[in-house]
Coordinates of C-alpha atoms in Angstrom, one line a residue:
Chain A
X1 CA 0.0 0.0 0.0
X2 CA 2.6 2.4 -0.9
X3 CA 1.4 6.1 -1.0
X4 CA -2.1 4.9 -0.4
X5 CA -3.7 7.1 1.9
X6 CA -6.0 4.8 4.0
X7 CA -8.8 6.5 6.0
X8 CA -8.6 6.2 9.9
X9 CA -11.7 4.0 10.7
X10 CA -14.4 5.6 12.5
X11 CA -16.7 2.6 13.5
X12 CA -19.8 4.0 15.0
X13 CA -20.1 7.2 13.0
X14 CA -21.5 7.2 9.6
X15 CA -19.1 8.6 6.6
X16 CA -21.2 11.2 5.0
X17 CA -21.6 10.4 1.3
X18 CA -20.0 11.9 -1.5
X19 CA -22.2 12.5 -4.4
X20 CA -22.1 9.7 -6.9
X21 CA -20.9 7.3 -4.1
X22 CA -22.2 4.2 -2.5
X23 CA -22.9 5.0 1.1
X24 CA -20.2 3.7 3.5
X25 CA -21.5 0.9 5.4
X26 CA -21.8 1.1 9.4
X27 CA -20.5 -1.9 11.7
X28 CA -21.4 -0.5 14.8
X29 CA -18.5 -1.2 16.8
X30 CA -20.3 -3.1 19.8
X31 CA -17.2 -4.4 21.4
X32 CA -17.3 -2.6 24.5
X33 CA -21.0 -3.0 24.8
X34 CA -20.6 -6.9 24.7
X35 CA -17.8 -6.6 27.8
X36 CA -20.7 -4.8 29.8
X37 CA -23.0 -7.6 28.9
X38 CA -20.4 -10.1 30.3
X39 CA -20.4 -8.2 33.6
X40 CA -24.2 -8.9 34.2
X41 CA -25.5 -5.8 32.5
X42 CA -28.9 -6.5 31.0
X43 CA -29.4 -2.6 29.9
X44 CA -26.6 -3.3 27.9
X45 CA -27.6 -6.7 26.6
X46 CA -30.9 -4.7 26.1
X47 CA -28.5 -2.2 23.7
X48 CA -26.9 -5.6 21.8
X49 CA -31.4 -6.9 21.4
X50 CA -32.1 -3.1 19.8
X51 CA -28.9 -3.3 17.3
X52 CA -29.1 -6.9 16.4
X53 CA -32.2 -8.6 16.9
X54 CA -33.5 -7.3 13.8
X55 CA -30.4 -9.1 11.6
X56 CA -30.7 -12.3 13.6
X57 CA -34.4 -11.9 12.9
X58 CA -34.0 -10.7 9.4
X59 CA -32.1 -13.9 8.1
X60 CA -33.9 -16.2 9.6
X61 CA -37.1 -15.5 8.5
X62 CA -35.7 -15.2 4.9
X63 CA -34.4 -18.7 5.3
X64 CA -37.4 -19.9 7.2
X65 CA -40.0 -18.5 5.3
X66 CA -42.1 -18.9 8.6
X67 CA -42.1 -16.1 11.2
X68 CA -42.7 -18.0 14.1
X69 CA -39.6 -20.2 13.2
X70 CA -37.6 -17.3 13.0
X71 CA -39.2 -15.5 16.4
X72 CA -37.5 -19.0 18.3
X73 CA -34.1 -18.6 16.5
X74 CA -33.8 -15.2 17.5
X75 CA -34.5 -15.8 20.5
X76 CA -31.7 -18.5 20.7
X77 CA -29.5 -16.6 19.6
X78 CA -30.3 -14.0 21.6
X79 CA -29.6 -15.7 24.9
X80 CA -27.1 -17.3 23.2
X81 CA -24.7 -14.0 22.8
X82 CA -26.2 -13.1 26.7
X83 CA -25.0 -16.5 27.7
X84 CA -21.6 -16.4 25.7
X85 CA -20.7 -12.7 25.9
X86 CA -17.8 -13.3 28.0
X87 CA -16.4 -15.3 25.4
X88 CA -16.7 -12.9 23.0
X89 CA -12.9 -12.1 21.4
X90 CA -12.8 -9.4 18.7
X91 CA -10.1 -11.5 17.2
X92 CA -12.7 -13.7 16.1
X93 CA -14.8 -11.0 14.1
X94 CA -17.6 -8.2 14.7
X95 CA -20.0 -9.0 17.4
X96 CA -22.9 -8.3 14.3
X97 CA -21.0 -11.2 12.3
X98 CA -21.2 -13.2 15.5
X99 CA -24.8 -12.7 15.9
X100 CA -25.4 -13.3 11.8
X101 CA -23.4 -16.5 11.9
X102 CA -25.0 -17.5 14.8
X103 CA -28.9 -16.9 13.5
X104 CA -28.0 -18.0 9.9
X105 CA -26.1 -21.4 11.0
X106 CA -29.4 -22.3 13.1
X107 CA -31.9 -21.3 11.1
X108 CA -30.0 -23.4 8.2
X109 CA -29.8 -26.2 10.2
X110 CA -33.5 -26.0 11.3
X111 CA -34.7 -26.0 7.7
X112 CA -32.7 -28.8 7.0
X113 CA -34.1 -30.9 9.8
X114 CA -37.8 -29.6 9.5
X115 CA -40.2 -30.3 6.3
X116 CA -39.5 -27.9 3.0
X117 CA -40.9 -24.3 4.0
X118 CA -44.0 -23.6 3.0
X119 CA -43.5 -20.1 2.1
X120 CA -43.1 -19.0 -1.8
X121 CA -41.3 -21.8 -4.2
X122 CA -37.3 -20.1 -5.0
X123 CA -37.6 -22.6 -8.4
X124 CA -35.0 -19.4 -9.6
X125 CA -33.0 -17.6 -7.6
X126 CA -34.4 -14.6 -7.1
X127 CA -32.8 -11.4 -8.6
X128 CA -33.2 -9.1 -5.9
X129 CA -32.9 -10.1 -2.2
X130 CA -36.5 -8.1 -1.1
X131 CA -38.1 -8.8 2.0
X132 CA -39.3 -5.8 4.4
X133 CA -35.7 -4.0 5.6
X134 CA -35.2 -2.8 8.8
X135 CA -34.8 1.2 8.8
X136 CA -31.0 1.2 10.7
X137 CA -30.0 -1.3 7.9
X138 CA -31.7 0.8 4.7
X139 CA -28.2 1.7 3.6
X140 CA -26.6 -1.9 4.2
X141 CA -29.1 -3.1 2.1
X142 CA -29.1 -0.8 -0.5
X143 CA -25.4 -1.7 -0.6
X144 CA -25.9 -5.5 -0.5
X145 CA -28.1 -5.2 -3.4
X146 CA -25.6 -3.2 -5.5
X147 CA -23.2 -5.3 -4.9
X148 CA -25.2 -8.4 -6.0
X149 CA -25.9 -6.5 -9.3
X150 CA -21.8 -6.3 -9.6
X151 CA -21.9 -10.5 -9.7
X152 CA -22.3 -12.8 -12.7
X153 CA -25.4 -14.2 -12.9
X154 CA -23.6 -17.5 -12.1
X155 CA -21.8 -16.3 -9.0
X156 CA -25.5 -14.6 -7.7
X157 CA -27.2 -17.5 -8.0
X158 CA -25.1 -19.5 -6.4
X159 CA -24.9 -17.3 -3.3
X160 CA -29.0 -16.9 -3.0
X161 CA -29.8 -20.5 -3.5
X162 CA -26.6 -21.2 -0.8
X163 CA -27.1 -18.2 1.7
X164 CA -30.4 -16.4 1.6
X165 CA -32.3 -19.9 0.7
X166 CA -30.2 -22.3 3.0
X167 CA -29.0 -24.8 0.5
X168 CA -26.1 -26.9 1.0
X169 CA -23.6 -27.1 -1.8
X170 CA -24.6 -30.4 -3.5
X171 CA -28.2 -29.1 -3.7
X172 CA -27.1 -25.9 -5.9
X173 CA -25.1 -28.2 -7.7
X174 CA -27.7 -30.9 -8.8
X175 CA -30.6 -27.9 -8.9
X176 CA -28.4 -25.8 -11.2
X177 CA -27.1 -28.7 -12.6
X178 CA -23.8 -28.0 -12.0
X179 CA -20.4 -30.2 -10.8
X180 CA -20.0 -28.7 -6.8
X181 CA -16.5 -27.9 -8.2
X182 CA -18.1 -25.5 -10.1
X183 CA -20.2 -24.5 -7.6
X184 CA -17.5 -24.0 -5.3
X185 CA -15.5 -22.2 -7.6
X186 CA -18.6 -19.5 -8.4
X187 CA -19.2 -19.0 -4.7
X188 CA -15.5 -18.0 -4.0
X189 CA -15.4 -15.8 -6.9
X190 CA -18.7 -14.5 -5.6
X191 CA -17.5 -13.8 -2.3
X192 CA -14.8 -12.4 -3.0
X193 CA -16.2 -9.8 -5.1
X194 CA -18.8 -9.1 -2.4
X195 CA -16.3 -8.8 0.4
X196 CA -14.5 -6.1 -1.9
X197 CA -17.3 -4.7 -2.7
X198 CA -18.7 -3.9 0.7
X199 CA -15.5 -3.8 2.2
X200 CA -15.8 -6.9 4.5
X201 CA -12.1 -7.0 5.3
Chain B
X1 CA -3.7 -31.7 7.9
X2 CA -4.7 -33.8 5.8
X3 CA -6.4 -32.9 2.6
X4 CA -5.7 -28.9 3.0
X5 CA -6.6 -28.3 -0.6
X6 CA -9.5 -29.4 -0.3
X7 CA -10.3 -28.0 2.9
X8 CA -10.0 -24.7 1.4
X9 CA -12.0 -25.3 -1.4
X10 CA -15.1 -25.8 1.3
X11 CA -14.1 -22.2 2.8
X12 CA -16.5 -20.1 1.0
X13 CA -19.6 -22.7 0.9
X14 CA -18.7 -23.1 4.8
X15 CA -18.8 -19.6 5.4
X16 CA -22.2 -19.2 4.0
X17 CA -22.9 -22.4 5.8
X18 CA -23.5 -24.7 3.0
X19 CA -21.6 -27.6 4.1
X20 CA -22.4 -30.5 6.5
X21 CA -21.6 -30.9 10.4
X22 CA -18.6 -33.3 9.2
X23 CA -17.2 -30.5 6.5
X24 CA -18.1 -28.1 8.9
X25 CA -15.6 -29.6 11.6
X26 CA -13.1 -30.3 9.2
X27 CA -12.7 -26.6 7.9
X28 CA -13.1 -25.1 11.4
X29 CA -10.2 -28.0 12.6
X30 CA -8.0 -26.3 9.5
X31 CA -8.9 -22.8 10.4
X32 CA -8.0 -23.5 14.1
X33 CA -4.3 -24.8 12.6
X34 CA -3.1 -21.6 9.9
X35 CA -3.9 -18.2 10.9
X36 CA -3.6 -17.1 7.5
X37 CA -7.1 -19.2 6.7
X38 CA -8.5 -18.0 9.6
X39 CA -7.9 -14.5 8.3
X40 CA -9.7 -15.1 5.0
X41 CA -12.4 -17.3 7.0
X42 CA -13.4 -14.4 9.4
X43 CA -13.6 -11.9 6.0
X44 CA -16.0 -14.3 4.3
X45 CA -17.9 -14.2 7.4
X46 CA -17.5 -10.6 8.0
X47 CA -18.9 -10.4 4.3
X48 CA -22.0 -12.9 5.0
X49 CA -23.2 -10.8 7.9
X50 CA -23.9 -7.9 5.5
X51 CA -25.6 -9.7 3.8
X52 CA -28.0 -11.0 6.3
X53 CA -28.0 -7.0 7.6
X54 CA -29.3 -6.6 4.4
X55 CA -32.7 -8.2 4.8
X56 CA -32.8 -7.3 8.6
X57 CA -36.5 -7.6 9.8
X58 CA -37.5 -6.4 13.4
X59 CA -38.8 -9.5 15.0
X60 CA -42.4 -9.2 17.0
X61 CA -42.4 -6.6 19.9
X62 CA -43.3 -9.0 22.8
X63 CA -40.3 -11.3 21.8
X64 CA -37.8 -8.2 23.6
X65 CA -39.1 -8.3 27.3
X66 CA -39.6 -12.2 26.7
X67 CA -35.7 -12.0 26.2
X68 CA -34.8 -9.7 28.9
X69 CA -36.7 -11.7 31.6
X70 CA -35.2 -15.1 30.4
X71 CA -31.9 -13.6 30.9
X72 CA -32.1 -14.0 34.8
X73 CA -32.4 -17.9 34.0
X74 CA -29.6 -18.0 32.1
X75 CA -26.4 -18.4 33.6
X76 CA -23.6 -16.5 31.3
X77 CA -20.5 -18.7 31.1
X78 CA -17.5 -17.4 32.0
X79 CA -14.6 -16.1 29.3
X80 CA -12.9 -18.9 27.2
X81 CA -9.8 -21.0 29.7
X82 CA -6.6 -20.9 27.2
X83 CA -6.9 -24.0 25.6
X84 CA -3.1 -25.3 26.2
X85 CA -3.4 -26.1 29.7
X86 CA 0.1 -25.6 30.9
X87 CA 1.4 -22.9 29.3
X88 CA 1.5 -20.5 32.6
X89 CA -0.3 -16.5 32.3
X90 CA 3.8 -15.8 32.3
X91 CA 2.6 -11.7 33.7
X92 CA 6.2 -10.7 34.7
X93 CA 7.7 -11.0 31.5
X94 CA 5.0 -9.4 29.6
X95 CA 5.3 -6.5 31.1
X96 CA 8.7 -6.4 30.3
X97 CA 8.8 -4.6 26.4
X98 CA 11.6 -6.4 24.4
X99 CA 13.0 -4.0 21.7
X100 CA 15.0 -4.2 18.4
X101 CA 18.9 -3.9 19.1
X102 CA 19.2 -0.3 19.8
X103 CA 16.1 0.7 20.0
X104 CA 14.5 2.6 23.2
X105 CA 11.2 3.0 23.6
X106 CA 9.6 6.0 24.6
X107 CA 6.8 6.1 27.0
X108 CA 5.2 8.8 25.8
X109 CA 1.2 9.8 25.7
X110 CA 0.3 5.9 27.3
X111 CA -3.3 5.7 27.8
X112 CA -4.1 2.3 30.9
X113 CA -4.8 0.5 28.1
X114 CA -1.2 -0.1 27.2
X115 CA 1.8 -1.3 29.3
X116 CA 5.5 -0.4 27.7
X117 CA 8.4 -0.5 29.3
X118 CA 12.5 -0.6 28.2
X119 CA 14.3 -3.8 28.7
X120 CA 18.1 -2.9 28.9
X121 CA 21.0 -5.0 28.0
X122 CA 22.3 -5.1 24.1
X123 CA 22.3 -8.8 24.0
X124 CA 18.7 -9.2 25.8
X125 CA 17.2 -6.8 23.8
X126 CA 18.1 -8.9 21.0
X127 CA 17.0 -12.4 21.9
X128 CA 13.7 -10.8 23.4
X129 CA 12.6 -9.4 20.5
X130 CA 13.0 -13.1 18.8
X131 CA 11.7 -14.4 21.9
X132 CA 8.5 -12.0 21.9
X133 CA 7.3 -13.2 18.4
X134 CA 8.3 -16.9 19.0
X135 CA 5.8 -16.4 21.7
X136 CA 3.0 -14.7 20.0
X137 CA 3.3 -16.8 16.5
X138 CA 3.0 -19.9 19.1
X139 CA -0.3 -19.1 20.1
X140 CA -3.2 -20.8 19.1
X141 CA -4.9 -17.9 18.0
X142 CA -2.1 -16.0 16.4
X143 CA -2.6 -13.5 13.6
X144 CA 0.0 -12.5 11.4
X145 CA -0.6 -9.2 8.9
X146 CA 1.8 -7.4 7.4
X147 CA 1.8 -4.2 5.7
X148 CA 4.0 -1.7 3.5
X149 CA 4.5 1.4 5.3
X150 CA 3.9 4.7 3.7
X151 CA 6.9 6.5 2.8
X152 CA 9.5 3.7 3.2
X153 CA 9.4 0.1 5.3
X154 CA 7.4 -2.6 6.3
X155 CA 5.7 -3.2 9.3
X156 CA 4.2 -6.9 10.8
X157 CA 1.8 -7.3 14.0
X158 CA 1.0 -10.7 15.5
X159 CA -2.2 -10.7 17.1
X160 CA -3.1 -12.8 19.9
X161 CA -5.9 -12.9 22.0
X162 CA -3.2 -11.6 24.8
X163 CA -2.0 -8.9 23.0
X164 CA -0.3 -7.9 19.8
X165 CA 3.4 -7.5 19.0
X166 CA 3.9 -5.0 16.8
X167 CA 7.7 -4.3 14.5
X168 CA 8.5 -1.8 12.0
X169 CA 12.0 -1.9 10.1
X170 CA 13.8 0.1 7.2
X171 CA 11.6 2.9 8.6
X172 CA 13.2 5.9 7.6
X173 CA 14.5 8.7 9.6
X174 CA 12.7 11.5 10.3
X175 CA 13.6 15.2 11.7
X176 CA 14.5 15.4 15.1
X177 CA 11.0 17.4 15.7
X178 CA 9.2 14.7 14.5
X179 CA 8.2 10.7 15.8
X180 CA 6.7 7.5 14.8
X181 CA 3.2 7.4 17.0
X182 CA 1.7 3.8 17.3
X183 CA -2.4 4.0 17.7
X184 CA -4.7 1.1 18.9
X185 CA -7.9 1.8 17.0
X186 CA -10.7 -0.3 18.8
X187 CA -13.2 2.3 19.5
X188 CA -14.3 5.6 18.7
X189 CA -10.8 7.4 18.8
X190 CA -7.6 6.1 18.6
X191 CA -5.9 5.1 21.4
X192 CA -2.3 6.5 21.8
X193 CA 0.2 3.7 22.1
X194 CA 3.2 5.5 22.3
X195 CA 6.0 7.0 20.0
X196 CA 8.9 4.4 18.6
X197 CA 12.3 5.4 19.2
X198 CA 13.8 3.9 16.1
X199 CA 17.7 2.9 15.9
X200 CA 18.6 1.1 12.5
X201 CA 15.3 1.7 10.5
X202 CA 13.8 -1.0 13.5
X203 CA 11.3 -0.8 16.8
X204 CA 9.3 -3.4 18.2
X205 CA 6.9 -2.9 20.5
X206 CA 4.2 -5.2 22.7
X207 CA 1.3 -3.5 23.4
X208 CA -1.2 -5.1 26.1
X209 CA -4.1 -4.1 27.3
X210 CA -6.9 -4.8 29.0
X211 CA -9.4 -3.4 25.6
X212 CA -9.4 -5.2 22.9
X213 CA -7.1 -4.2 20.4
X214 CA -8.7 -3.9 16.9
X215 CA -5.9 -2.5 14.8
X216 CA -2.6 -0.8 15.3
X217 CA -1.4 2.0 13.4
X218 CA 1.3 4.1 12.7
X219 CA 1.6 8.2 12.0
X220 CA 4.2 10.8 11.5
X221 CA 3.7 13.2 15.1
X222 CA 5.6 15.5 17.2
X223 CA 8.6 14.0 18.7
X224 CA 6.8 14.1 22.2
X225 CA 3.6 12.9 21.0
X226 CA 0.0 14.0 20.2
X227 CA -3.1 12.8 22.0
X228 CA -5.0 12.1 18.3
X229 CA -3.7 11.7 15.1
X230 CA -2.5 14.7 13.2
X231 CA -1.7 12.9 10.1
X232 CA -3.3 10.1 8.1
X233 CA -1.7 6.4 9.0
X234 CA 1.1 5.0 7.1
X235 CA 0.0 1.5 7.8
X236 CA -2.4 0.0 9.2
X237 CA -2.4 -3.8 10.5
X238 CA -4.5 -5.8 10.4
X239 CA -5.0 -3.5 6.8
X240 CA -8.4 -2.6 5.8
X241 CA -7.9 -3.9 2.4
X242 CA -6.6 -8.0 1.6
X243 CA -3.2 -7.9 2.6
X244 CA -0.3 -10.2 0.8
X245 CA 0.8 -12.9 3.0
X246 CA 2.8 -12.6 6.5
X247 CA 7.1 -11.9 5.8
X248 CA 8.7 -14.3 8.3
X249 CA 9.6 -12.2 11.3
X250 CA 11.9 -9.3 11.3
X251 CA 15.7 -10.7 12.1
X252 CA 16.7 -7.1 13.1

């Protein structure tokens, strides 16, 4: 990074936009909020619910197709990161990617252990990723969707039908009628560009 | 480990969680093992969770005080034991700062969140620096990034969950009026982490704390220090952008 100038990160302020320009995405840096939920402090734990029930909520439902089903998980999870907050390292990522992990892993392995969901048939990935957005995360999603826009058509179906629909790898593979080589291969090229894209680290 | 290849073929599908319990172990075995997957494991995760913020949904209103009650039947565990039982919480020597051959540190603007102080003795100074990254890179959690440095050098950080060791070399030398600032930038400001006396081009530096230390970086400041950053960073580890892989540690 020679003679790159690299902003100093401000983590819980928003970057104003420039005209033209995507809108920087917040990670609201909830570090220090976590260490107070470790010590027993439920107004902070009450804090963590505000900022990131509505992800934990979010995901699951879109991979659940079923409210209720997603109402449980975030609950889970919830109590989950009340339960675990001591053992929360930043090392190991974002306390928001600790809570999205968390929701999308369960409410994966839920739908994979329950009957198909009886919400609307995904026959083709959809296009767009939809679905009623929470007001704090307007410009995350707005980001996330211009981003997706920036993918193949190959790499974006691969990453709906894996993340936002909760298939496992041989299922895109055989419903795309692909080899899972191929499908491997299209969801790290698909990543990657996502993670440069939204500046994921 | 067997089958790495393959293992890291399973990364990105993993990361979106499209893999089986038994893959699922395997690549989180793997990730345990090489710090440099684990990097590009928790960025593909990082990367996932915007896109789950993306559809975020608030989830029915009676579900918050249903939480907040249940939390007074839920026991919180306590923080993570270090998972190799023996090695001994060795506190005395990590207060002691082990610095490049020549180099002295100066305590300058140190905020509680960081302990520095000068080791004396040529010879000790020398083997403690090799000694302070032996012992870093041998933890299980280790993080190595490593980073060009604006204007001439190259910088490397080992992370820990214990703290981060941090070493600049071929820096080059600046006006007597001015310093090398280090910054721990964990939450909203940066944290000063003292200026590096530099001898040779080289400093090293431990920095320990009881926050947790997000990134370190590095400005051009006063020589006596400034309490925020007056210029933009010349690196930044770990960098905000996919770094190349990890140098071995400096020699100098």
């Amino acid at each position: 990074m020679p003679g790159h100038t690299v902003p100093m990160m401000t983590t819980s302020r928003e970057a104003p936009a420039a005209a033209g320009q995507r809108p920087r995405v917040v990670v609201r840096d909830l570090t220090a909020v976590v260490r107070a939920v470790a010590e027993g402090d439920v107004a902070a734990f009450a804090y963590v619910y505000d900022r990131l029930a509505p992800v934990v909520h979010g995901i699951a439902r879109r991979v659940l197709r079923d409210e209720e089903a997603a109402a449980e998980v975030t609950r889970d999870v919830m109590l989950e990161m009340w339960r675990d907050a001591a053992r929360y390292v930043p090392t190991r990522g974002s306390v928001a990617a600790w809570a999205a992990e968390a929701a999308h892993r369960r409410a994966v392995e839920r739908a994979h252990a329950g009957p198909a969901p009886v919400g609307e048939d995904t026959g083709a990935p959809e296009q767009e990723v939809g679905g009623v957005v929470h007001e704090e995360w307007a410009a995350t999603a707005d980001l996330v969707t211009s981003c997706l826009a920036e993918l193949s058509e190959e790499e974006r179906a691969v990453v709906l039908l894996t993340y936002f629909d909760g298939r496992r790898y041989p299922e895109v593979a055989q419903e795309l009628g692909l080899a899972e080589r191929t499908v491997h291969e299209r969801l790290r090229t698909g990543l990657a560009r996502l993670r440069r894209c939204l500046g994921a680290g | 480990m067997a089958d790495a290849t393959g293992t890291r073929d399973l990364l990105p599908a993993w990361a979106l969680d499209a893999v089986d319990d038994a893959e699922r172990a395997r690549v989180e075995d793997a990730v345990r093992d090489d710090p440099g997957l684990a990097r590009e494991a928790r960025a593909l995760v990082e990367t996932a969770a915007r896109l789950a913020a993306a559809v975020a949904a608030p989830p029915p209103p009676e579900l918050r005080a249903d939480v907040l009650t249940r939390t007074e039947a839920v026991p919180q565990e306590p923080a993570d034991a270090p998972s190799e039982p023996a090695a001994p919480r060795r506190r005395a020597s990590r207060v002691a700062l082990w610095i490049a051959a020549g180099a002295v540190m100066t305590m300058a603007v140190v905020a509680p969140t960081v302990l520095a102080v000068q080791q004396a003795g040529r010879a000790a100074r020398a083997e403690g620096h090799v000694a302070l990254f032996a012992e870093a890179l041998g933890h299980p959690s280790a993080q190595v990034f490593a980073g060009e440095v604006t204007g001439g050098g190259q910088a490397v950080a080992v992370l820990t969950e214990e703290g981060t060791v941090f070493s600049a070399r071929a820096l080059p030398a600046l006006d007597p009026e001015l310093g090398y600032q280090l910054w721990i930038i964990g939450g909203e400001e940066p944290v000063p982490a003292g200026v590096l006396d530099v001898a040779g081009g080289t400093a090293t530096v431990e920095v320990v704390g009881a926050e947790p230390t997000e990134r370190l970086a590095l400005t051009v400041e006063p020589a006596e220090g400034s309490a925020q950053p007056t210029t933009d960073p010349l690196v930044v580890l770990p960098p905000q952008e996919p770094a190349p892989e990890a140098p071995e540690a400096p020699e100098g």
